[in-house]
XYZ file of C-alpha atoms in Angstrom:
451
model
C 0.689 -26.483 -13.233
C 4.279 -27.883 -13.579
C 6.390 -27.801 -10.421
C 9.561 -27.574 -12.521
C 8.576 -24.946 -14.896
C 11.441 -22.742 -15.781
C 11.150 -19.127 -16.261
C 12.847 -17.917 -19.463
C 14.042 -14.720 -17.826
C 15.895 -16.571 -15.193
C 19.288 -16.248 -16.745
C 18.717 -12.685 -17.834
C 17.738 -10.656 -14.782
C 21.199 -11.154 -13.043
C 19.305 -11.722 -9.587
C 19.681 -14.959 -7.680
C 16.502 -16.890 -7.139
C 16.547 -17.816 -3.529
C 13.079 -16.747 -2.141
C 10.436 -19.436 -1.587
C 6.723 -19.276 -1.356
C 6.618 -19.174 2.414
C 8.992 -16.205 2.532
C 6.990 -14.483 -0.210
C 3.744 -14.953 1.861
C 5.411 -13.473 4.919
C 6.537 -10.556 2.771
C 3.101 -9.963 1.559
C 1.720 -9.999 5.080
C 4.368 -7.709 6.323
C 3.864 -5.359 3.591
C 0.135 -5.050 4.115
C 0.157 -4.683 7.943
C 0.935 -1.175 9.063
C -0.522 2.276 9.396
C -3.897 1.331 7.894
C -5.312 -0.774 10.627
C -3.566 1.316 13.469
C -4.998 4.575 12.268
C -8.149 3.985 10.217
C -10.378 1.664 12.268
C -12.135 4.644 13.633
C -12.412 6.503 10.356
C -14.254 3.377 8.952
C -16.391 3.196 12.000
C -17.529 6.712 11.103
C -18.522 5.447 7.639
C -20.549 2.348 8.675
C -21.180 2.289 12.279
C -20.392 -0.646 14.711
C -20.007 -3.265 12.038
C -16.461 -2.039 11.259
C -15.328 -5.587 10.120
C -17.677 -5.655 7.187
C -15.923 -3.040 5.079
C -12.657 -4.747 5.832
C -14.060 -8.068 4.513
C -15.296 -6.441 1.429
C -12.132 -4.665 0.712
C -10.334 -8.109 0.931
C -12.701 -9.458 -1.678
C -12.088 -6.660 -4.106
C -8.288 -6.791 -3.284
C -8.340 -10.669 -4.018
C -9.902 -9.972 -7.556
C -7.029 -7.623 -8.484
C -4.623 -10.062 -6.894
C -5.636 -12.584 -9.425
C -4.614 -10.168 -12.165
C -1.188 -9.596 -10.595
C -0.781 -13.506 -9.993
C -1.295 -14.107 -13.770
C 0.830 -11.251 -14.889
C 3.721 -11.989 -12.541
C 3.740 -15.608 -13.538
C 3.887 -14.498 -17.290
C 6.349 -11.818 -16.762
C 8.462 -12.405 -13.673
C 10.351 -9.034 -13.609
C 10.533 -6.551 -10.881
C 8.511 -3.713 -12.423
C 4.804 -4.194 -11.565
C 1.936 -2.132 -13.018
C 4.159 -0.021 -15.300
C 5.673 -3.058 -16.881
C 2.126 -4.718 -17.607
C 0.837 -1.199 -19.063
C 3.925 -0.944 -21.098
C 3.520 -4.608 -22.616
C -0.294 -4.152 -23.056
C -0.335 -0.753 -24.766
C 3.179 0.248 -25.623
C 2.413 4.062 -25.115
C 5.258 5.687 -23.198
C 3.140 8.441 -21.736
C 0.586 6.001 -20.372
C 3.369 3.988 -18.837
C 4.838 7.000 -17.196
C 1.626 8.146 -15.742
C 0.985 4.648 -14.226
C 4.558 4.754 -12.643
C 4.079 8.204 -11.639
C 0.617 7.596 -9.896
C 2.098 4.659 -8.112
C 4.924 6.933 -6.814
C 2.486 9.575 -5.760
C 0.413 7.049 -3.835
C 3.491 6.162 -1.944
C 3.958 9.762 -0.836
C 0.258 10.228 0.048
C 0.299 7.011 2.065
C 3.463 8.175 4.008
C 1.760 11.510 4.585
C -1.294 9.805 5.986
C 1.031 7.801 8.222
C 2.784 10.986 9.323
C -0.509 12.461 10.384
C -1.344 9.326 12.303
C 2.186 9.563 14.031
C 1.378 13.039 15.196
C -1.794 12.179 16.873
C -2.930 10.323 19.921
C -0.193 7.733 19.912
C 2.346 10.432 20.066
C 0.411 12.257 22.693
C 1.083 9.448 25.225
C 4.527 10.670 25.439
C 4.661 14.425 24.476
C 2.094 17.115 23.747
C 2.611 18.460 20.284
C 0.326 19.894 17.734
C -0.396 17.091 15.184
C 1.217 18.871 12.247
C 4.491 19.561 14.313
C 4.582 15.830 15.236
C 4.000 14.713 11.670
C 6.686 17.080 10.321
C 9.348 15.806 13.015
C 8.307 12.354 11.920
C 8.812 12.988 8.218
C 12.264 14.484 9.166
C 13.236 11.238 10.849
C 12.047 9.100 8.073
C 14.076 11.048 5.603
C 17.243 10.601 7.599
C 16.788 6.850 7.507
C 16.040 6.967 3.869
C 19.042 9.123 3.224
C 21.314 6.833 5.134
C 20.997 4.213 2.618
C 18.810 1.319 1.411
C 20.639 -1.373 3.344
C 20.095 0.448 6.698
C 16.418 1.198 5.600
C 15.692 -2.415 4.979
C 17.196 -3.636 8.293
C 14.955 -1.110 10.114
C 12.035 -2.202 8.040
C 12.273 -5.875 9.105
C 12.439 -5.137 12.981
C 9.403 -2.696 12.626
C 7.304 -5.246 10.798
C 7.763 -7.865 13.587
C 6.835 -5.055 16.120
C 3.752 -4.110 14.294
C 2.692 -7.694 14.014
C 3.083 -8.098 17.805
C 0.908 -4.976 18.398
C -1.922 -6.531 16.503
C -1.498 -9.777 18.318
C -1.903 -7.786 21.550
C -5.240 -6.546 20.368
C -6.368 -9.989 19.278
C -5.552 -11.427 22.788
C -7.537 -8.637 24.443
C -10.529 -9.567 22.241
C -10.296 -13.255 23.082
C -10.048 -12.329 26.827
C -12.906 -10.041 26.559
C -15.127 -12.525 24.934
C -14.126 -15.191 27.617
C -14.689 -12.867 30.585
C -18.001 -11.326 29.133
C -16.751 -7.848 28.767
C -17.671 -5.472 25.992
C -20.643 -5.488 23.686
C -20.262 -8.081 20.764
C -23.661 -7.202 19.459
C -22.337 -3.734 18.514
C -20.233 -5.406 15.720
C -23.529 -6.067 13.918
C -24.917 -2.641 14.073
C -25.031 -0.307 11.058
C -25.459 3.447 11.569
C -24.354 5.043 8.468
C -25.747 8.554 7.607
C -26.568 7.486 3.998
C -27.951 4.004 4.555
C -26.186 0.637 5.035
C -25.308 -0.016 1.353
C -23.612 3.535 0.734
C -21.957 3.325 4.238
C -20.294 -0.061 3.665
C -19.294 1.095 0.169
C -17.561 4.226 1.614
C -16.051 2.117 4.362
C -14.809 -0.263 2.018
C -13.170 2.404 -0.151
C -11.278 3.657 2.889
C -10.528 0.124 4.397
C -8.934 -0.648 1.025
C -5.953 1.488 2.283
C -5.338 -1.046 5.087
C -4.879 -3.819 2.416
C -2.588 -1.878 0.095
C 0.906 -3.418 -0.130
C 0.020 -6.886 -1.800
C 0.919 -5.357 -5.119
C 4.391 -4.663 -3.990
C 5.374 -8.242 -3.802
C 5.706 -8.465 -7.546
C 9.070 -6.563 -7.126
C 10.671 -9.842 -5.730
C 9.571 -11.717 -8.910
C 13.215 -11.827 -10.314
C 14.423 -13.340 -6.908
C 11.619 -15.879 -6.355
C 12.601 -19.470 -7.003
C 9.432 -20.221 -9.037
C 7.376 -17.209 -9.384
C 4.775 -18.725 -11.720
C 4.004 -21.339 -8.992
C 4.699 -19.447 -5.775
C 3.245 -16.008 -6.286
C -0.416 -17.145 -6.390
C 0.094 -19.018 -3.097
C 1.860 -16.076 -1.510
C -0.777 -13.399 -2.737
C -3.807 -15.217 -1.819
C -2.583 -16.746 1.522
C -0.927 -13.455 2.583
C -4.194 -11.598 1.894
C -6.145 -14.190 3.658
C -3.941 -14.173 6.748
C -4.167 -10.291 6.932
C -7.919 -10.098 6.604
C -8.381 -12.541 9.456
C -6.127 -10.411 11.658
C -7.944 -7.173 10.503
C -11.343 -8.620 11.218
C -10.379 -9.829 14.536
C -8.883 -6.424 15.456
C -11.855 -4.527 14.051
C -14.146 -6.770 15.892
C -12.308 -6.356 19.148
C -12.190 -2.551 18.761
C -15.931 -2.053 18.187
C -16.848 -4.645 20.809
C -14.930 -2.776 23.412
C -15.083 0.839 22.508
C -18.000 2.971 21.608
C -18.379 3.920 17.807
C -18.285 7.615 18.529
C -15.066 7.300 20.394
C -13.357 5.210 17.759
C -14.533 7.744 15.175
C -12.911 10.677 16.854
C -9.733 9.149 17.850
C -6.485 9.347 15.898
C -5.225 6.429 17.914
C -8.192 3.986 17.996
C -6.324 0.773 18.986
C -4.973 2.738 22.003
C -8.481 3.337 23.175
C -8.876 -0.558 23.020
C -5.848 -1.014 25.213
C -7.040 1.392 27.743
C -10.307 -0.379 28.337
C -8.903 -3.863 28.157
C -9.862 -6.320 30.972
C -6.086 -6.927 31.601
C -3.282 -4.590 31.915
C -1.215 -3.878 28.967
C 0.849 -0.536 29.392
C -0.750 2.037 27.022
C 2.547 3.766 26.602
C 4.219 0.476 25.314
C 1.344 -0.073 22.904
C 1.570 3.600 21.760
C 5.234 3.066 21.119
C 4.389 -0.108 19.116
C 1.773 1.882 16.980
C 4.202 4.667 16.306
C 6.744 2.202 15.023
C 4.157 0.545 12.899
C 3.192 3.853 11.378
C 6.916 4.479 10.781
C 7.434 1.473 8.999
C 4.547 2.141 6.513
C 6.037 5.566 5.942
C 9.456 4.265 5.437
C 8.477 1.721 3.023
C 6.639 4.224 0.769
C 9.107 6.994 0.948
C 12.009 4.552 -0.056
C 9.824 3.450 -2.964
C 8.746 6.852 -3.977
C 12.262 8.278 -4.108
C 13.622 5.337 -5.934
C 10.927 5.585 -8.586
C 11.813 9.233 -9.214
C 15.460 8.373 -9.408
C 14.748 5.676 -11.719
C 12.722 7.731 -14.100
C 15.103 10.417 -14.019
C 17.953 8.008 -14.856
C 15.929 6.894 -17.747
C 15.522 10.621 -18.753
C 11.660 10.411 -18.666
C 11.658 13.274 -16.097
C 14.192 15.978 -15.537
C 17.699 14.371 -14.992
C 18.275 16.527 -11.907
C 16.446 13.935 -9.917
C 19.062 11.301 -10.771
C 21.652 13.135 -8.748
C 23.226 10.854 -5.941
C 25.168 11.762 -2.728
C 28.945 11.164 -3.223
C 29.398 9.125 -0.108
C 26.078 7.615 0.843
C 25.102 6.794 -2.873
C 21.621 7.619 -2.084
C 19.425 9.607 -4.584
C 19.344 12.712 -2.447
C 17.540 14.951 -5.158
C 14.912 12.558 -5.499
C 14.467 12.119 -1.716
C 14.265 16.001 -1.398
C 11.611 16.181 -4.056
C 9.351 13.429 -2.495
C 9.802 14.933 1.028
C 8.873 18.328 -0.062
C 5.559 16.953 -1.584
C 4.989 15.063 1.561
C 5.443 18.160 3.604
C 2.910 19.955 1.638
C 0.503 17.132 1.864
C 0.642 16.738 5.721
C 0.220 20.433 5.923
C -2.966 20.475 3.906
C -4.791 17.092 4.676
C -5.878 14.842 7.479
C -5.512 11.152 7.874
C -8.703 10.058 6.276
C -8.260 12.469 3.178
C -4.709 11.359 2.550
C -5.527 7.728 2.786
C -8.428 8.194 0.499
C -6.186 9.888 -1.964
C -3.855 6.944 -1.751
C -6.663 4.483 -2.449
C -7.988 6.697 -5.341
C -4.718 6.818 -7.200
C -4.175 2.975 -6.768
C -7.718 2.016 -7.853
C -7.219 3.546 -11.153
C -3.972 1.735 -11.454
C -5.554 -1.620 -10.325
C -8.385 -0.952 -12.866
C -5.844 -0.679 -15.540
C -3.919 -3.688 -14.424
C -7.142 -5.865 -14.589
C -7.495 -4.602 -18.121
C -3.966 -5.446 -19.013
C -4.665 -8.937 -18.110
C -7.210 -9.398 -20.796
C -5.284 -7.319 -23.432
C -2.224 -9.518 -22.835
C -4.037 -12.895 -23.121
C -3.045 -12.778 -26.885
C 0.702 -12.740 -25.699
C 1.407 -16.412 -24.772
C 4.555 -17.593 -23.084
C 6.079 -21.207 -23.129
C 6.158 -21.744 -19.317
C 3.265 -22.702 -17.260
C 1.728 -19.902 -15.074
C -1.470 -19.109 -13.053
C -4.395 -17.897 -15.296
C -7.244 -15.950 -13.612
C -10.727 -16.937 -14.538
C -11.841 -14.214 -17.206
C -14.730 -12.931 -15.116
C -12.320 -12.156 -12.262
C -10.289 -9.340 -13.859
C -13.437 -8.076 -15.412
C -15.272 -7.786 -12.152
C -12.054 -6.426 -10.510
C -11.741 -3.639 -13.084
C -15.445 -2.737 -12.637
C -15.394 -2.905 -8.802
C -12.179 -0.609 -8.759
C -13.730 1.957 -10.886
C -16.983 1.802 -8.697
C -14.922 2.545 -5.688
C -13.488 5.783 -7.308
C -16.965 7.222 -7.772
C -18.303 9.987 -5.520
C -21.058 7.652 -4.345
C -18.701 6.289 -1.898
C -18.750 9.521 0.057
C -15.279 10.650 -1.026
C -14.977 14.362 -0.626
C -14.097 16.652 -3.471
C -10.778 17.697 -2.192
C -9.609 14.069 -2.470
C -10.291 14.291 -6.373
C -8.670 17.632 -6.481
C -5.494 16.493 -4.708
C -5.176 13.350 -6.810
C -5.554 15.473 -9.913
C -3.019 18.023 -8.884
C -0.593 15.157 -7.989
C -0.895 13.415 -11.394
C -0.807 16.929 -12.937
C 2.715 17.346 -11.657
C 3.729 14.307 -13.489
C 2.219 15.614 -16.683
C 4.182 18.879 -16.338
C 7.339 17.152 -15.606
C 6.825 14.897 -18.670
C 6.281 17.700 -20.991
C 9.145 19.977 -19.529
C 11.405 17.022 -20.004
C 10.275 16.514 -23.516
C 11.513 20.138 -24.305
C 15.016 19.096 -23.275
C 15.267 15.492 -24.322
C 12.822 15.450 -27.098
C 10.354 12.681 -28.054
C 10.422 9.415 -25.914
C 9.713 6.489 -28.130
C 10.076 3.782 -25.421
C 10.579 3.246 -21.849
C 12.788 0.474 -20.180
C 10.381 -0.142 -17.309
C 12.761 -2.564 -15.629
C 15.092 0.442 -14.699
C 12.391 2.629 -13.231
C 10.972 0.305 -10.584
């Protein structure tokens, strides 16, 4: 692959190409780390037993398959639009493109809602005793205020929170090393499988849920227009970032199951806090709880910013009712879109639990990922002049199939998760047809303006 390959879009996008491969890699790691590992280790333990790290490893393998599709597509089309752009180029059907963009947006809201439920659980209980729902709603109000303040302020907060959440996971890893050296805990528990439906289905169900903790790698494509050499740098950033993250996750999962009984992890909404409390050296539980709350907050903030801006972008392009394109006169933030997305989040946190909301997020994105893998194959006929990463053909095929397998009920996913996902996508369908009554037929979508 040429080191000096020049992207033909470079002079058209208007964004300065300043981001190198190491910064991209750090962005991938920072975007993946968050509420998933802090809140779902116990939920995954409930699926598989003591071998909690196995589903995280399996989820990494499947995520890496889809990452090859993103690496090829972002190399060919280095624009900040992601799955909707690839769908639009592959099929050119405005309704399908819209549904993909809307599903991505809804996955952000369900992810933020899962984070809100995690915030209102045992981590918050270290400071104040509140019903989980009340804590979750207060949390959503705080996230909304930061989102409303403006994108500049939100990004600054995000950078600080990313560093804090990484430090919290480092604490858990140090606890694990200390436990191994001192002989504490039961390492053998990390090799035990006690799923209700057998080891295979247990790992499959655990993998479907653990996939939530690895989501975020796909968001890095939104930096394509600001990358120095996206065709060269994105494969390195995606694969290295995923690898670094899964090493951290496996170490954290191993430590958790080594030091805390599976039953305790399963019933806890703050599983990593349980690890800190039984650690062989003292780390203030309240300090770790604060770190976890900030980590969960970071996940919600990222997702709510993304969701509100997607709704705003779609309204601005008149593919959903234009009322969602209204901005605040002084803050210049899309307040109508923010209100809409927060209202949906309030409904979701009031009707779902952490596991169910996280699983809904995964379900929505698995369908998107399956389509992205198909888009790679469809777009092979569309050649570009500059050099770029090309995934081995079998990888997007296996990626698409594995994503679809993880959407099936054999994973142990509850029926309410499918119903919730269908309703959320159904809202998009209704908005599309309501808008058509006003605007008329939509022949094309400028995807670059909605993501």
